[in-house]
């Protein structure tokens, strides 16, 4: 995979911002009494920070870090919790915020362990989804963009810890 200083744009900054605002409106409508957001580090940090600034009302935040034992650019399906939540989920209206759902293995694992902690509501928002890669049917209530099977970087997503700072979603495998 080439390491280019200016990767090709797949989704522009403007298109991301417009879609994030739409998602925030949908989420606000579905969580009228406020919500507790769990952002999955590191990839979701920019999506989460743009999203929360568009959601009015009560929002609390927590973070979780997972290691997905990635082999190169694909997930192996084995997941480990590297950083757990600071607070309990008992009775809370929870929204998981993820960067991308690919095979669905990471998110399925995460939803299972969080559901076991007794939230009143548990839904998921993903900025990106690659449905053609799905190995397991996982529920994602809010999807920013459905994309084809390309390796994407930027807006929080990395390749070898680079590119997270790109303000757009780019592709490396062009
Ligand atoms: P899954 O378990 O759904 O196969 O993989 C989910 C995780 O794999 C994502 O949270 C992300 O960290 C990583 N991933 C999957 N596809 C891509 C991609 O196109 N680009 C980047 N940077 N990471 C990806």
PDB file of N, CA, C and O in Angstrom, residues 17-45:
ATOM      1  N   UNK A  17     -19.700  16.877   7.032  1.00  0.00           N
ATOM      2  CA  UNK A  17     -20.340  17.784   7.997  1.00  0.00           C
ATOM      3  C   UNK A  17     -21.858  17.797   7.819  1.00  0.00           C
ATOM      4  O   UNK A  17     -22.607  17.796   8.803  1.00  0.00           O
ATOM      5  N   UNK A  18     -22.301  17.797   6.557  1.00  0.00           N
ATOM      6  CA  UNK A  18     -23.751  17.815   6.302  1.00  0.00           C
ATOM      7  C   UNK A  18     -24.393  16.529   6.819  1.00  0.00           C
ATOM      8  O   UNK A  18     -25.470  16.564   7.439  1.00  0.00           O
ATOM      9  N   UNK A  19     -23.740  15.406   6.583  1.00  0.00           N
ATOM     10  CA  UNK A  19     -24.315  14.118   7.025  1.00  0.00           C
ATOM     11  C   UNK A  19     -24.284  13.994   8.555  1.00  0.00           C
ATOM     12  O   UNK A  19     -25.240  13.467   9.151  1.00  0.00           O
ATOM     13  N   UNK A  20     -23.223  14.480   9.166  1.00  0.00           N
ATOM     14  CA  UNK A  20     -23.131  14.421  10.635  1.00  0.00           C
ATOM     15  C   UNK A  20     -24.266  15.246  11.260  1.00  0.00           C
ATOM     16  O   UNK A  20     -24.889  14.815  12.239  1.00  0.00           O
ATOM     17  N   UNK A  21     -24.572  16.387  10.663  1.00  0.00           N
ATOM     18  CA  UNK A  21     -25.673  17.217  11.185  1.00  0.00           C
ATOM     19  C   UNK A  21     -27.009  16.479  11.058  1.00  0.00           C
ATOM     20  O   UNK A  21     -27.847  16.523  11.968  1.00  0.00           O
ATOM     21  N   UNK A  22     -27.206  15.758   9.936  1.00  0.00           N
ATOM     22  CA  UNK A  22     -28.448  14.984   9.767  1.00  0.00           C
ATOM     23  C   UNK A  22     -28.531  13.873  10.810  1.00  0.00           C
ATOM     24  O   UNK A  22     -29.580  13.644  11.413  1.00  0.00           O
ATOM     25  N   UNK A  23     -27.420  13.162  10.993  1.00  0.00           N
ATOM     26  CA  UNK A  23     -27.406  12.072  11.981  1.00  0.00           C
ATOM     27  C   UNK A  23     -27.714  12.614  13.372  1.00  0.00           C
ATOM     28  O   UNK A  23     -28.454  12.000  14.140  1.00  0.00           O
ATOM     29  N   UNK A  24     -27.146  13.766  13.694  1.00  0.00           N
ATOM     30  CA  UNK A  24     -27.368  14.365  15.015  1.00  0.00           C
ATOM     31  C   UNK A  24     -28.846  14.670  15.225  1.00  0.00           C
ATOM     32  O   UNK A  24     -29.385  14.449  16.314  1.00  0.00           O
ATOM     33  N   UNK A  25     -29.513  15.144  14.172  1.00  0.00           N
ATOM     34  CA  UNK A  25     -30.954  15.438  14.294  1.00  0.00           C
ATOM     35  C   UNK A  25     -31.759  14.159  14.540  1.00  0.00           C
ATOM     36  O   UNK A  25     -32.655  14.126  15.379  1.00  0.00           O
ATOM     37  N   UNK A  26     -31.413  13.094  13.794  1.00  0.00           N
ATOM     38  CA  UNK A  26     -32.102  11.804  13.992  1.00  0.00           C
ATOM     39  C   UNK A  26     -31.885  11.282  15.407  1.00  0.00           C
ATOM     40  O   UNK A  26     -32.813  10.800  16.064  1.00  0.00           O
ATOM     41  N   UNK A  27     -30.642  11.376  15.877  1.00  0.00           N
ATOM     42  CA  UNK A  27     -30.294  10.862  17.208  1.00  0.00           C
ATOM     43  C   UNK A  27     -31.025  11.660  18.280  1.00  0.00           C
ATOM     44  O   UNK A  27     -31.613  11.102  19.202  1.00  0.00           O
ATOM     45  N   UNK A  28     -31.034  12.960  18.140  1.00  0.00           N
ATOM     46  CA  UNK A  28     -31.745  13.829  19.090  1.00  0.00           C
ATOM     47  C   UNK A  28     -33.217  13.439  19.189  1.00  0.00           C
ATOM     48  O   UNK A  28     -33.801  13.336  20.274  1.00  0.00           O
ATOM     49  N   UNK A  29     -33.820  13.188  18.016  1.00  0.00           N
ATOM     50  CA  UNK A  29     -35.243  12.805  17.976  1.00  0.00           C
ATOM     51  C   UNK A  29     -35.475  11.474  18.704  1.00  0.00           C
ATOM     52  O   UNK A  29     -36.450  11.297  19.426  1.00  0.00           O
ATOM     53  N   UNK A  30     -34.531  10.522  18.521  1.00  0.00           N
ATOM     54  CA  UNK A  30     -34.704   9.176  19.094  1.00  0.00           C
ATOM     55  C   UNK A  30     -34.308   9.098  20.572  1.00  0.00           C
ATOM     56  O   UNK A  30     -34.604   8.095  21.232  1.00  0.00           O
ATOM     57  N   UNK A  31     -33.579  10.102  21.057  1.00  0.00           N
ATOM     58  CA  UNK A  31     -33.165  10.125  22.474  1.00  0.00           C
ATOM     59  C   UNK A  31     -33.635  11.461  23.083  1.00  0.00           C
ATOM     60  O   UNK A  31     -32.811  12.323  23.401  1.00  0.00           O
ATOM     61  N   UNK A  32     -34.946  11.639  23.219  1.00  0.00           N
ATOM     62  CA  UNK A  32     -35.446  12.950  23.658  1.00  0.00           C
ATOM     63  C   UNK A  32     -35.002  13.335  25.069  1.00  0.00           C
ATOM     64  O   UNK A  32     -34.950  14.516  25.411  1.00  0.00           O
ATOM     65  N   UNK A  33     -34.679  12.331  25.907  1.00  0.00           N
ATOM     66  CA  UNK A  33     -34.302  12.633  27.298  1.00  0.00           C
ATOM     67  C   UNK A  33     -32.789  12.687  27.504  1.00  0.00           C
ATOM     68  O   UNK A  33     -32.323  12.632  28.643  1.00  0.00           O
ATOM     69  N   UNK A  34     -32.028  12.762  26.429  1.00  0.00           N
ATOM     70  CA  UNK A  34     -30.578  12.791  26.560  1.00  0.00           C
ATOM     71  C   UNK A  34     -29.972  11.416  26.335  1.00  0.00           C
ATOM     72  O   UNK A  34     -30.692  10.418  26.265  1.00  0.00           O
ATOM     73  N   UNK A  35     -28.651  11.376  26.226  1.00  0.00           N
ATOM     74  CA  UNK A  35     -27.998  10.106  25.923  1.00  0.00           C
ATOM     75  C   UNK A  35     -26.584  10.061  26.479  1.00  0.00           C
ATOM     76  O   UNK A  35     -25.988  11.104  26.782  1.00  0.00           O
ATOM     77  N   UNK A  36     -26.111   8.808  26.589  1.00  0.00           N
ATOM     78  CA  UNK A  36     -24.750   8.545  27.057  1.00  0.00           C
ATOM     79  C   UNK A  36     -24.009   7.933  25.875  1.00  0.00           C
ATOM     80  O   UNK A  36     -24.353   6.847  25.415  1.00  0.00           O
ATOM     81  N   UNK A  37     -23.004   8.654  25.391  1.00  0.00           N
ATOM     82  CA  UNK A  37     -22.276   8.208  24.207  1.00  0.00           C
ATOM     83  C   UNK A  37     -21.014   7.462  24.607  1.00  0.00           C
ATOM     84  O   UNK A  37     -20.264   7.907  25.483  1.00  0.00           O
ATOM     85  N   UNK A  38     -20.801   6.325  23.946  1.00  0.00           N
ATOM     86  CA  UNK A  38     -19.547   5.588  24.125  1.00  0.00           C
ATOM     87  C   UNK A  38     -18.814   5.620  22.793  1.00  0.00           C
ATOM     88  O   UNK A  38     -19.284   5.052  21.797  1.00  0.00           O
ATOM     89  N   UNK A  39     -17.694   6.327  22.770  1.00  0.00           N
ATOM     90  CA  UNK A  39     -16.910   6.424  21.537  1.00  0.00           C
ATOM     91  C   UNK A  39     -15.801   5.380  21.575  1.00  0.00           C
ATOM     92  O   UNK A  39     -15.177   5.158  22.609  1.00  0.00           O
ATOM     93  N   UNK A  40     -15.602   4.728  20.440  1.00  0.00           N
ATOM     94  CA  UNK A  40     -14.589   3.684  20.356  1.00  0.00           C
ATOM     95  C   UNK A  40     -13.298   4.311  19.819  1.00  0.00           C
ATOM     96  O   UNK A  40     -13.249   4.819  18.698  1.00  0.00           O
ATOM     97  N   UNK A  41     -12.281   4.257  20.679  1.00  0.00           N
ATOM     98  CA  UNK A  41     -10.979   4.838  20.323  1.00  0.00           C
ATOM     99  C   UNK A  41     -10.183   3.874  19.453  1.00  0.00           C
ATOM    100  O   UNK A  41     -10.354   2.666  19.578  1.00  0.00           O
ATOM    101  N   UNK A  42      -9.273   4.362  18.615  1.00  0.00           N
ATOM    102  CA  UNK A  42      -9.080   5.774  18.435  1.00  0.00           C
ATOM    103  C   UNK A  42      -9.914   6.315  17.287  1.00  0.00           C
ATOM    104  O   UNK A  42     -10.133   7.527  17.179  1.00  0.00           O
ATOM    105  N   UNK A  43     -10.329   5.434  16.389  1.00  0.00           N
ATOM    106  CA  UNK A  43     -10.890   5.847  15.096  1.00  0.00           C
ATOM    107  C   UNK A  43     -12.087   6.779  15.157  1.00  0.00           C
ATOM    108  O   UNK A  43     -12.290   7.581  14.248  1.00  0.00           O
ATOM    109  N   UNK A  44     -12.906   6.673  16.238  1.00  0.00           N
ATOM    110  CA  UNK A  44     -14.155   7.447  16.269  1.00  0.00           C
ATOM    111  C   UNK A  44     -13.991   8.820  16.896  1.00  0.00           C
ATOM    112  O   UNK A  44     -14.968   9.551  17.059  1.00  0.00           O
ATOM    113  N   UNK A  45     -12.761   9.213  17.258  1.00  0.00           N
ATOM    114  CA  UNK A  45     -12.643  10.432  18.071  1.00  0.00           C
ATOM    115  C   UNK A  45     -13.088  11.700  17.340  1.00  0.00           C
ATOM    116  O   UNK A  45     -13.685  12.594  17.936  1.00  0.00           O
TER     117      UNK A  45
END
